[in-house]
Coordinates of C-alpha atoms and ligand atoms in Angstrom, one line a residue:
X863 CA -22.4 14.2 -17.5
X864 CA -21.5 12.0 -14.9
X865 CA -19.4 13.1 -11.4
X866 CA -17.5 10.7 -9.2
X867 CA -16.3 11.2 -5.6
X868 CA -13.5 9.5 -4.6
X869 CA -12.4 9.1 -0.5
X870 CA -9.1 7.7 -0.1
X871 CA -7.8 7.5 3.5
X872 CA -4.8 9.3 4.8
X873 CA -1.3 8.2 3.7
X874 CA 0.6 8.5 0.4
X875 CA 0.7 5.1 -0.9
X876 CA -3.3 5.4 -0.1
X877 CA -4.0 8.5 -1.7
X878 CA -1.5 7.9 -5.1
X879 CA -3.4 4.8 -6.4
X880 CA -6.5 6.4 -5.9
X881 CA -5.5 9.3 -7.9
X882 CA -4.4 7.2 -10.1
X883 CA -7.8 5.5 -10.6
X884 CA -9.6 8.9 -10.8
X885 CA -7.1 9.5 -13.7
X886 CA -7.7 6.1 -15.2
X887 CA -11.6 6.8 -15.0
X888 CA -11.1 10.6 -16.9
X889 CA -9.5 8.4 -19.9
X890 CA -11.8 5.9 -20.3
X891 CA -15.1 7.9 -19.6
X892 CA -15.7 11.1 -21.8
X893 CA -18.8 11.2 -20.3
X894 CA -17.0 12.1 -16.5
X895 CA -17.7 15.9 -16.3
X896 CA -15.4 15.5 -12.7
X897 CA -13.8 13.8 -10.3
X898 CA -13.7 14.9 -6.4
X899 CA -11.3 13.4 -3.8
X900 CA -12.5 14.2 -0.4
X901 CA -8.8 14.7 1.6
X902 CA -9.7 14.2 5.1
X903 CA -7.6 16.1 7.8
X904 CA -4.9 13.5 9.3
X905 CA -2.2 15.2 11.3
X906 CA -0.7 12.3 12.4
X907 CA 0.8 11.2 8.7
X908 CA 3.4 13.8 7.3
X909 CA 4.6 13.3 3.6
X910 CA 5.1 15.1 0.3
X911 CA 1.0 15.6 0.3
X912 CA 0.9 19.0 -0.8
X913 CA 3.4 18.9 -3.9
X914 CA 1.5 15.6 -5.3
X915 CA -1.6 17.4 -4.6
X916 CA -0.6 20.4 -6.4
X917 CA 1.0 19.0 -9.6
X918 CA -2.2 16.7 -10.0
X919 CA -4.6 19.3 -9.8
X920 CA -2.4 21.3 -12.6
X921 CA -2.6 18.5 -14.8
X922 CA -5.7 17.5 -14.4
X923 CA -8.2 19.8 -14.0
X924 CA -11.5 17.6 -13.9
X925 CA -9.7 16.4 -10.6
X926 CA -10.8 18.1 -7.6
X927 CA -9.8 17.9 -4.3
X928 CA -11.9 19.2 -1.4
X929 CA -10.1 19.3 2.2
X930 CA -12.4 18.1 5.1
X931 CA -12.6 20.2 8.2
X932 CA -10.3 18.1 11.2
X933 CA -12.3 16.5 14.0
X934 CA -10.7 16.3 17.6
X935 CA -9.9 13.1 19.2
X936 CA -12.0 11.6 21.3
X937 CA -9.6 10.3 23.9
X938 CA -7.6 13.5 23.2
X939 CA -3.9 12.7 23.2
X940 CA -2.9 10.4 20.4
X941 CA -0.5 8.1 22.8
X942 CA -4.3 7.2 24.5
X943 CA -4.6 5.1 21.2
X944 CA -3.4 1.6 20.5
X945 CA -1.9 2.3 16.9
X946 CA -2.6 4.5 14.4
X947 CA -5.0 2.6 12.5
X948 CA -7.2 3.1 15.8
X949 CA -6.8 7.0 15.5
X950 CA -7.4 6.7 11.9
X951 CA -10.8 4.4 12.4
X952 CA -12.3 7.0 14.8
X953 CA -11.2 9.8 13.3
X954 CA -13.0 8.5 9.9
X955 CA -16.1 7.1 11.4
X956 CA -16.2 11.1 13.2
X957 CA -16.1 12.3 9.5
X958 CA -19.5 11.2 8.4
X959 CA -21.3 14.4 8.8
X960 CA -18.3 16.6 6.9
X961 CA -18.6 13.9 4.4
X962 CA -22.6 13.6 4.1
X963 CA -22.1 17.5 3.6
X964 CA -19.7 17.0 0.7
X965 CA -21.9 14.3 -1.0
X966 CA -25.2 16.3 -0.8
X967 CA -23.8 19.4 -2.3
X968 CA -21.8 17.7 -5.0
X969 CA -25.4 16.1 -5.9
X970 CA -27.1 19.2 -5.6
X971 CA -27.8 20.2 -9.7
X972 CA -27.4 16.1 -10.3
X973 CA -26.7 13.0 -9.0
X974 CA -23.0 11.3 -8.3
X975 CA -22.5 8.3 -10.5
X976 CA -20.5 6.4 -8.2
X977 CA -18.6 7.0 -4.8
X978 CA -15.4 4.8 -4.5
X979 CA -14.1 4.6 -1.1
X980 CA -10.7 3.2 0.9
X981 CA -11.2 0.3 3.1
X982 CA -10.3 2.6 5.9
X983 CA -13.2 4.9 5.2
X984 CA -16.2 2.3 5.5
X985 CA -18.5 4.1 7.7
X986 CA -19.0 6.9 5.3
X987 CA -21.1 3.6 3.3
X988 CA -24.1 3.9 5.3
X989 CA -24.1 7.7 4.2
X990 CA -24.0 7.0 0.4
X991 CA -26.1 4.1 0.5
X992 CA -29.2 6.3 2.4
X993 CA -28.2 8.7 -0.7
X994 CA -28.9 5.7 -3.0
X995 CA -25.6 7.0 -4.4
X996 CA -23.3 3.1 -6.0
X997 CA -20.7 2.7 -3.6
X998 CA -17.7 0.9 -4.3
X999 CA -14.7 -0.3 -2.2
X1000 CA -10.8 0.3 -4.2
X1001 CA -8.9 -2.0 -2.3
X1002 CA -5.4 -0.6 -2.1
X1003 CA -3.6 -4.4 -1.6
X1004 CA -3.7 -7.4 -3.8
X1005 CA -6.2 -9.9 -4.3
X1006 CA -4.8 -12.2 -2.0
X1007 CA -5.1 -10.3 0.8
X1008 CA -8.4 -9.0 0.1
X1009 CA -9.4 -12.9 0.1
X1010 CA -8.0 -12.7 3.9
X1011 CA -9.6 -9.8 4.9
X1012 CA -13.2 -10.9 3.9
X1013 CA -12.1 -14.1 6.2
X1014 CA -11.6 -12.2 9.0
X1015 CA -15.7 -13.0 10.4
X1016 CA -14.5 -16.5 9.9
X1017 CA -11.6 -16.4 11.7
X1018 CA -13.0 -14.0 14.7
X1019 CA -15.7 -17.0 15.4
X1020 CA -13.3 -19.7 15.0
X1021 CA -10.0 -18.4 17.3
X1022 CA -10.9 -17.4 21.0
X1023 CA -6.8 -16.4 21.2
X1024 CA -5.7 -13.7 19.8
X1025 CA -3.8 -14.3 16.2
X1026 CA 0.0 -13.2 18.0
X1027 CA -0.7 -16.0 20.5
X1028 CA -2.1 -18.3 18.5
X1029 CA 1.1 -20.3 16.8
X1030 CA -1.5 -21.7 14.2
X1031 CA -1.4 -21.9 10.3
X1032 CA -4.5 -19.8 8.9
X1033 CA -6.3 -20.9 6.0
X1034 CA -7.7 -18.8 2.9
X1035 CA -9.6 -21.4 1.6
X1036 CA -8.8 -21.9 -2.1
X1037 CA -5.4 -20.3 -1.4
X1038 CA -2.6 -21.0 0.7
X1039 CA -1.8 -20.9 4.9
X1040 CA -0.5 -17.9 6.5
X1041 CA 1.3 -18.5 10.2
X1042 CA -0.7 -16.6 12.5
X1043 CA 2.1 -14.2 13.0
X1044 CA 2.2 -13.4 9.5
X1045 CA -1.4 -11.6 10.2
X1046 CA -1.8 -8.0 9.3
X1047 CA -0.5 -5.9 12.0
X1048 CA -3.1 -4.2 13.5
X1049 CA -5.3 -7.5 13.8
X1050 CA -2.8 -9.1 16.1
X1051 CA -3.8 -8.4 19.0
X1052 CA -7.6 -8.6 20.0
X1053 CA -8.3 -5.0 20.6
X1054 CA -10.6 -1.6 19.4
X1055 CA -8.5 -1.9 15.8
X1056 CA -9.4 -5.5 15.1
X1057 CA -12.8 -5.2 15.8
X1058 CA -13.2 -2.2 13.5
X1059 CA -11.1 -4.9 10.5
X1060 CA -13.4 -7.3 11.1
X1061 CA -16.5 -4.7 10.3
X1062 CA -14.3 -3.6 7.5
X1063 CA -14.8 -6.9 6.4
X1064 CA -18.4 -7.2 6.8
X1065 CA -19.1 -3.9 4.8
X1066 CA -17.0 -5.2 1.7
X1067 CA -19.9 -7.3 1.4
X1068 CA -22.7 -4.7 1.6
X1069 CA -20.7 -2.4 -1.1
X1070 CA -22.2 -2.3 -5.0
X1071 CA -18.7 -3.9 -5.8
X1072 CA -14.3 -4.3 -4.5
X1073 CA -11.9 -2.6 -7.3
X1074 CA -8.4 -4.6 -6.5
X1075 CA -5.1 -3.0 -8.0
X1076 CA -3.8 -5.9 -8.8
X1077 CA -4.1 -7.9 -12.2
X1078 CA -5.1 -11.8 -13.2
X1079 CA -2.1 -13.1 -13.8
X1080 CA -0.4 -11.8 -10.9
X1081 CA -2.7 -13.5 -8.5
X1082 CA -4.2 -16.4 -9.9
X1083 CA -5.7 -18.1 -7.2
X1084 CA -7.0 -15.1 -5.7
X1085 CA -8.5 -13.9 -8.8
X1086 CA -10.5 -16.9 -9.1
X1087 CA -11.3 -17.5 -5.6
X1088 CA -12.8 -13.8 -5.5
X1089 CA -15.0 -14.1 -8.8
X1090 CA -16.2 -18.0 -8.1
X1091 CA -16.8 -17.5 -4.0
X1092 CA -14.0 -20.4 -3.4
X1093 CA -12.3 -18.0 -0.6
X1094 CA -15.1 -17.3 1.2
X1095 CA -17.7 -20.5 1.1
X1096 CA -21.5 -20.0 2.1
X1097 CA -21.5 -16.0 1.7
X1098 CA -21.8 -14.6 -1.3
X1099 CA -19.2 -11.9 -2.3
X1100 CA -19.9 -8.4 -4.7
X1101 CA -18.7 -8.1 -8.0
X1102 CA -14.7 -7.6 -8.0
X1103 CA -12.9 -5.8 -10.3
X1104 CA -9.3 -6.2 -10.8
X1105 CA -8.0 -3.5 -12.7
X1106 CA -4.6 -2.7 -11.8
X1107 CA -1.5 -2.0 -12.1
X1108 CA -2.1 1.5 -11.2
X1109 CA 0.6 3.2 -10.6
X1110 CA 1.8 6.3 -10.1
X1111 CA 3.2 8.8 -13.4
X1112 CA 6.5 9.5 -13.5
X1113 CA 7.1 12.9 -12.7
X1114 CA 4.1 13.1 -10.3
X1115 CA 6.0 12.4 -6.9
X1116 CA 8.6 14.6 -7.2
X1117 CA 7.7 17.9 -8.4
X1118 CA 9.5 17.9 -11.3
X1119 CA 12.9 18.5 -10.9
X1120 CA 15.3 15.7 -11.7
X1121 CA 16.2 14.3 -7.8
X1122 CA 20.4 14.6 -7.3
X1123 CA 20.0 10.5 -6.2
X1124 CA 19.2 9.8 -10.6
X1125 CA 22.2 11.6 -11.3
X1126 CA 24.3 9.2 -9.0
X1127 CA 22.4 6.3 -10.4
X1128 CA 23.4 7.7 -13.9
X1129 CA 27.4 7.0 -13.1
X1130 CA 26.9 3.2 -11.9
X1131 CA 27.3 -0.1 -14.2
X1132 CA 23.8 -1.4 -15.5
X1133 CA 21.8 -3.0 -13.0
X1134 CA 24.8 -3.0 -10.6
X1135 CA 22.7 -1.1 -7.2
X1136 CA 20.6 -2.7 -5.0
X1137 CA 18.0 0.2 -3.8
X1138 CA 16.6 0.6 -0.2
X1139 CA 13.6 1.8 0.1
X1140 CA 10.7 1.2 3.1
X1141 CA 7.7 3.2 1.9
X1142 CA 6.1 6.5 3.6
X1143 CA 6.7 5.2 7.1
X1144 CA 9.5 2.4 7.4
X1145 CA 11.9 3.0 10.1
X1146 CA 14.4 1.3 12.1
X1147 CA 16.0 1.3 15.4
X1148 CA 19.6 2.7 15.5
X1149 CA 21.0 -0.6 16.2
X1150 CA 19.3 -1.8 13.0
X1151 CA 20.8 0.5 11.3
X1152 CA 23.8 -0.4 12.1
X1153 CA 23.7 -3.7 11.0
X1154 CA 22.1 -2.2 7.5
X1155 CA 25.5 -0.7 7.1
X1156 CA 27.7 -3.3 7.7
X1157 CA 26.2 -5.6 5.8
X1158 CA 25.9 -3.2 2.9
X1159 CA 30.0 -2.6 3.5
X1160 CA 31.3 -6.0 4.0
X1161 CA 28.9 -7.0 0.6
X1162 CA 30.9 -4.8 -1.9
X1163 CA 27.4 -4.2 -4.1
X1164 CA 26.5 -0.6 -4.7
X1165 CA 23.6 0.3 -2.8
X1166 CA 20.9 3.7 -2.5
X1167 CA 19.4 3.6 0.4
X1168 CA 17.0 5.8 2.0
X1169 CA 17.7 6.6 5.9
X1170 CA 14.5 7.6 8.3
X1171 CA 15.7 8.5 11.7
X1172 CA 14.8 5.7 14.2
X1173 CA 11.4 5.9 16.4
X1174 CA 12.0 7.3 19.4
X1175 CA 12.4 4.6 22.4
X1176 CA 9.4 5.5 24.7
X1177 CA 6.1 4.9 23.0
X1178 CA 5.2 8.1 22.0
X1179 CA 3.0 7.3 19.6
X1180 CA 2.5 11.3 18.7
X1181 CA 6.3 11.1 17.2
X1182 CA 6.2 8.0 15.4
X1183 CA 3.5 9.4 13.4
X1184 CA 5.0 13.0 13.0
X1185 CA 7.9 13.6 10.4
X1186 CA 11.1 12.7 11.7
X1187 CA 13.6 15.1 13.3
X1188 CA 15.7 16.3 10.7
X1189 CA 18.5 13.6 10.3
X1190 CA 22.4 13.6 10.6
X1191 CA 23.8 10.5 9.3
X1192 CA 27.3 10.5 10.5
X1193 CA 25.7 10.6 14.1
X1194 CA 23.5 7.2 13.6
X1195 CA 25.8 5.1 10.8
X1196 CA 29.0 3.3 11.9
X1197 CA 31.7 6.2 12.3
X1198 CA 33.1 6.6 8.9
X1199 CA 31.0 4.3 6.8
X1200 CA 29.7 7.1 4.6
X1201 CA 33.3 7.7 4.1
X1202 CA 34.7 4.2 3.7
X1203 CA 31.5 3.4 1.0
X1204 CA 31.2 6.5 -0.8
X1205 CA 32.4 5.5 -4.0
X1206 CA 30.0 2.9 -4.3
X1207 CA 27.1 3.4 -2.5
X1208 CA 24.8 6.3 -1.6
X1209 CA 22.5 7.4 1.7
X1210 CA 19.6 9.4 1.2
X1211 CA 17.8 11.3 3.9
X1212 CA 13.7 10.6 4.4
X1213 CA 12.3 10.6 0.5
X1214 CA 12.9 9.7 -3.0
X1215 CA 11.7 9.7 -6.7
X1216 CA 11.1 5.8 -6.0
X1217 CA 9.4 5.0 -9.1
X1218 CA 12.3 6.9 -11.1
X1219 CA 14.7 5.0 -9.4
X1220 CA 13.2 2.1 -10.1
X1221 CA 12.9 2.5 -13.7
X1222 CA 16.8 3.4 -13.8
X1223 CA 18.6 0.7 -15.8
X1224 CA 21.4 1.1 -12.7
X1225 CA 18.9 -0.6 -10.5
X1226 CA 19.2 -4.1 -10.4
X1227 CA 17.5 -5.3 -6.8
X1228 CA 15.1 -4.1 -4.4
X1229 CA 15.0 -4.4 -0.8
X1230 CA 11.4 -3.5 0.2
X1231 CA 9.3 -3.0 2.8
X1232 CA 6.3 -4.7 0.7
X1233 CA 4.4 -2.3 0.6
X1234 CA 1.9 -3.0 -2.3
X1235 CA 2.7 0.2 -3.8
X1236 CA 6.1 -0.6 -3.6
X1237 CA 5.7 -3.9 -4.9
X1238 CA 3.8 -3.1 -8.4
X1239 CA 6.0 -0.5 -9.2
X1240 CA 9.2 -3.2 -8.9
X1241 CA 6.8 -5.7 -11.5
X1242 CA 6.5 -2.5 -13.6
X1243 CA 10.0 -2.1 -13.7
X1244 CA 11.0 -5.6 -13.7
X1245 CA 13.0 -5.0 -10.5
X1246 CA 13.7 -8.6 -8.4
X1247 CA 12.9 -7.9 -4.5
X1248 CA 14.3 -9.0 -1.3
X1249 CA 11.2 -9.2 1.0
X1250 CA 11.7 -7.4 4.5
X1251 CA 8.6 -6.4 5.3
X1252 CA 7.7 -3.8 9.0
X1253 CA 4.4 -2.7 8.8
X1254 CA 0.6 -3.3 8.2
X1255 CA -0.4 -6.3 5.7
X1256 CA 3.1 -6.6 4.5
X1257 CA 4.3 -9.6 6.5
X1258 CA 1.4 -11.0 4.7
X1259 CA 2.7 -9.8 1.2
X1260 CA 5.6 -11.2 1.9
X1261 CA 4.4 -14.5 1.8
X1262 CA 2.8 -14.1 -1.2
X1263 CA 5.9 -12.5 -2.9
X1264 CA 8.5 -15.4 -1.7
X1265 CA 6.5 -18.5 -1.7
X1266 CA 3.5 -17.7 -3.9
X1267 CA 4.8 -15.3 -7.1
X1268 CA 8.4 -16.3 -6.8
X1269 CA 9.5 -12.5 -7.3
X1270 CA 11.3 -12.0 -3.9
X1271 CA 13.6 -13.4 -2.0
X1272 CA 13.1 -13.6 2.0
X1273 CA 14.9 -11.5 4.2
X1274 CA 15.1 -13.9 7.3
X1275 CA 14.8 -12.4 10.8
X1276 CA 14.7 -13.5 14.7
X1277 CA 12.0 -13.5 16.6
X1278 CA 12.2 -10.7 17.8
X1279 CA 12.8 -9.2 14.3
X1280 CA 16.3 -8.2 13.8
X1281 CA 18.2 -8.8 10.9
X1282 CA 21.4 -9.4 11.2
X1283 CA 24.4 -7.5 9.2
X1284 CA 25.5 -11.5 7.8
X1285 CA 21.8 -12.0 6.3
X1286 CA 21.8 -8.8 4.8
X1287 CA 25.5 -9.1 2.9
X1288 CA 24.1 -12.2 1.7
X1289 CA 20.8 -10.7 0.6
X1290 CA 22.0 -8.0 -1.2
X1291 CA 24.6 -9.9 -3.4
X1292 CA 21.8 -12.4 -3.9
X1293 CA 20.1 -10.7 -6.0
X1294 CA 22.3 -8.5 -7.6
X1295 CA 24.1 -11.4 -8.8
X1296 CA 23.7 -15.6 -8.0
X1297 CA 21.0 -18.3 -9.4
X1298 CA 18.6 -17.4 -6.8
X1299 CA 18.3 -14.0 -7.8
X1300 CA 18.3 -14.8 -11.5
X1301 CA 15.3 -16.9 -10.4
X1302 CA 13.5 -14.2 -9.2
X1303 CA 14.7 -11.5 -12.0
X1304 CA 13.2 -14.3 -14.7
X1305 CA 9.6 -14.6 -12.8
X1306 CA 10.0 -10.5 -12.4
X1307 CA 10.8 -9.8 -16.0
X1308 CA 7.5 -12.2 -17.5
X1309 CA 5.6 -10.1 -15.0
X1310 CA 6.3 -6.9 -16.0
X1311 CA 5.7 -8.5 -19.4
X1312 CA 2.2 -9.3 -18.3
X1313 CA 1.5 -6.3 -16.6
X1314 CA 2.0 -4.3 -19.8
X1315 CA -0.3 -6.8 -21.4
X1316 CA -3.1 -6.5 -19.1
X1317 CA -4.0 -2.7 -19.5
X1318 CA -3.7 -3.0 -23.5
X1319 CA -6.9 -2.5 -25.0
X1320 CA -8.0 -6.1 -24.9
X1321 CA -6.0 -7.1 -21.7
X1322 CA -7.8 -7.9 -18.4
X1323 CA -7.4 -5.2 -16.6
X1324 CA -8.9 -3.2 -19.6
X1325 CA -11.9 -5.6 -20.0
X1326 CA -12.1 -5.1 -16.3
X1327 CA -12.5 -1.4 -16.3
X1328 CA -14.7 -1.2 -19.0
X1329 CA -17.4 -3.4 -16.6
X1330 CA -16.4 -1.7 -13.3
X1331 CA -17.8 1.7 -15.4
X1332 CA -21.1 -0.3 -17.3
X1333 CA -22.2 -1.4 -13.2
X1334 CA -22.2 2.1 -11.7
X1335 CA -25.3 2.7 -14.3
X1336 CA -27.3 -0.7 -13.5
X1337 CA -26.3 0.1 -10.2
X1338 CA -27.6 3.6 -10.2
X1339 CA -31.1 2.7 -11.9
X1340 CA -31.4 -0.4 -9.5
X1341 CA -31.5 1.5 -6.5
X1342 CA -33.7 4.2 -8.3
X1343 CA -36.3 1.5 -8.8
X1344 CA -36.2 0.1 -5.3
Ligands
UDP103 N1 7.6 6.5 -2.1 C1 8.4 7.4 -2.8 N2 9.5 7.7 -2.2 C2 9.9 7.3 -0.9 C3 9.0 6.4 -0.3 C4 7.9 6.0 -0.9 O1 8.1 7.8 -3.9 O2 11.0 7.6 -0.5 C5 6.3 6.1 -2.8 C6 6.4 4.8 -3.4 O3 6.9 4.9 -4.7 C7 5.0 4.3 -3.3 C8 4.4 4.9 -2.0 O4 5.3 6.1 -1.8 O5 4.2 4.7 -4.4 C9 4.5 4.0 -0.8 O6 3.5 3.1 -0.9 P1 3.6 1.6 -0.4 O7 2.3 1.0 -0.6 O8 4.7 0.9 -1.1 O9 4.0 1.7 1.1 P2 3.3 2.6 2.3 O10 4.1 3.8 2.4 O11 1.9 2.8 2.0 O12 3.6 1.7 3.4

């Protein structure tokens, strides 16, 4: 009987796919006696954790999860780091021994088939390859960016400047150009969490294989540059699996109980509400809030949207990472706009049943963060986006979503990245109703289309699977033989 560990890094959208993976392996394999996920100890990202955790484990009781111990900070108080992906990076790499404990004991009465780990988690490789144990990266973005990311050697020898000063177009050779601002976040500027993406990089390449949640006809180019080497000439690349969408159950994020926000959603026209929703750790400033609200009055479309309270001004980095203060709406929206709007339109504090409300036939448009979580479970759904992306890769995504797929339209901001109320009136009746929303909606609804296609029992995603779990063996009696 065969046992897999899965190591997801900290943060929902992180942990859900991977769970979904393990869940996907279970129904495919009869011969997985069980499936560990190593949770390590992040204080520094709050979200409904526990209650996912929980109802997994009830349904699923092959799944495992094992907690591992927290490790201090080296430079002690958070706000000593640059972002969080720094904190995260150290706090990971500090893991290794906890880990290495949790690997040998697993393997104690026989061996682990394969160890699948998030990009984040890297340095826990070394440990499973001196185990001889098949590791295997599960990429939690698209192929696209996964094709950037392995670039990122490439790019470190060819730019001196750092990508935010830079002003250049960046190639993924047998893709498209990204501007240089469009980079993922935390590689803009030249510092401790660059260096550690650009190792990232390198160890995609030493792995026994890249699992992608993403499927082939979603991203083409991508798909094809990965398996034929086009995206990254001269170095070869390991086997890639694309196997997703993986997404989340309904019923898994929210604990069970029908959310009060479904019950609104019930009492509005078909497709008739634009939703607002910016994953796990969106938030805004007040006075972009604001201008959320008066562009979401002076529209006239019905609207849910979910309300995080702003960051606080200095950079306390310890705050932005904690859960918000609890929130009180008529002290940060326009003084009466709850009022004026409350026939039409409804505010939500912190966290909703996003992939319920997605699938509501009220739902008719999307304002994301692009978030790739965010984004399959809009295909899924066959809900049209407007792209506003804040965090991470997502400025990246949004490329891909606008210019690339054609399943989003762009939410334009300044420079300094404010949106103003005008933009988002226009967005939001955009693609509830006009041609260029019915653009998108068309593209969207042959997606989700194809997405249902591609896990069927001949689809790619399927055929996919079926070789991702036919390489952990080879791989296994490979490095027996060596
Ligand atoms: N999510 C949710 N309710 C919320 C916010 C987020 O259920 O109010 C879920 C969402 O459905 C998705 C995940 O959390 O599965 C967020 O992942 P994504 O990759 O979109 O964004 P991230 O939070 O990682 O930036």
């Amino acid at each position: 009987m065969e046992k897999i560990v899965l190591y997801p890094s900290p943060g929902i959208g992180h942990l859900i796919s991977m769970v979904e993976l393990g869940k996907l392996l279970l129904s495919h394999t009869s011969s997985i006696s069980s499936i560990t996920i190593l949770i390590p100890n992040f204080p520094f990202i709050k979200g409904s954790y526990s209650s996912y955790i929980s109802s997994v484990s009830s349904s699923f009781p092959s799944i495992t999860f094992i907690s591992l111990p927290s490790v201090p900070l080296l430079h002690g108080d958070p706000s000593n780091y640059e972002n969080m992906e720094h904190i995260l990076f150290e706090t990971l790499g500090n893991n290794n021994p906890n880990v290495l404990q949790c690997l040998q004991s697993i393997s104690e009465s026989s061996p682990i088939s394969a160890f699948i780990i998030d990009f984040f988690c890297y340095p826990s490789l070394e440990i499973s390859k001196s185990l001889e144990i098949p590791t295997y990266f599960f990429f939690t973005s698209g192929a696209s960016c996964m094709a950037l990311f392995l670039n990122f050697p490439v790019y470190d020898k060819i730019y001196s400047d750092s990508f935010r000063n830079l002003d250049a177009m960046i190639e993924i050779p047998g893709l498209f150009s990204v501007h240089s601002s469009y980079m993922v976040e935390p590689v803009l500027d030249r510092g401790k969490s660059y260096s550690e993406f650009v190792k990232v990089s390198e160890n995609f390449r030493k792995s026994d294989g890249i699992i992608i949640n993403t499927f082939e006809s979603l991203e083409e180019k991508a798909v094809m540059g990965l398996k034929q080497g086009i995206c990254l000439p001269g170095n070869p690349i390991p086997p890639v699996y694309f196997i997703g969408p993986l997404i989340a159950t309904r019923g898994d994020n929210n604990g069970g109980e029908r959310d009060e926000c479904l019950g609104w959603l019930d009492s509005q026209p078909s497709q008739s509400v634009v939703y607002l929703g910016f994953g796990s750790r969106g938030m805004f400033s007040m006075e972009q809030l604001w201008e959320i609200a008066i562009g979401l009055e002076n529209s006239g479309v019905r609207f849910l949207w979910v309300v995080r309270s702003p960051p606080p001004t200095s950079r306390d980095i310890n705050n932005v990472f904690l859960a918000p203060p609890e929130l009180d709406l008529n002290s940060i929206l326009p003084e009466g706009f709850l009022d004026r709007t409350k026939d039409r339109g409804l505010v939500v504090k912190s966290w909703v049943p996003q992939i319920q409300i997605l699938g509501h036939r009220s739902v008719g448009g999307f304002v994301t963060h692009c978030g790739w979580n965010s984004i399959l479970e809009a295909i899924d759904d066959g809900v049209p986006m407007v792209a506003w992306p804040l965090y991470a890769e997502q400025r990246f995504n949004k490329v891909l979503l606008v210019e690339e797929i054609g399943i989003a339209l762009p939410m334009n901001e300044s420079k300094d990245r404010f949106v103003c109320s005008s933009e988002i009136e226009k967005r939001v009746k955009q693609i509830i109703s006009s041609k260029e929303g019915d653009v998108v909606r068309k593209r969207v609804l042959e997606l989700k289309d194809e997405a249902k296609a591609t896990i069927n029992e001949e689809g790619s995603s399927s055929v996919a699977l079926k070789t991702f779990i036919k390489s952990w063996n080879k791989t296994l009696h490979r490095e027996r033989e060596t």
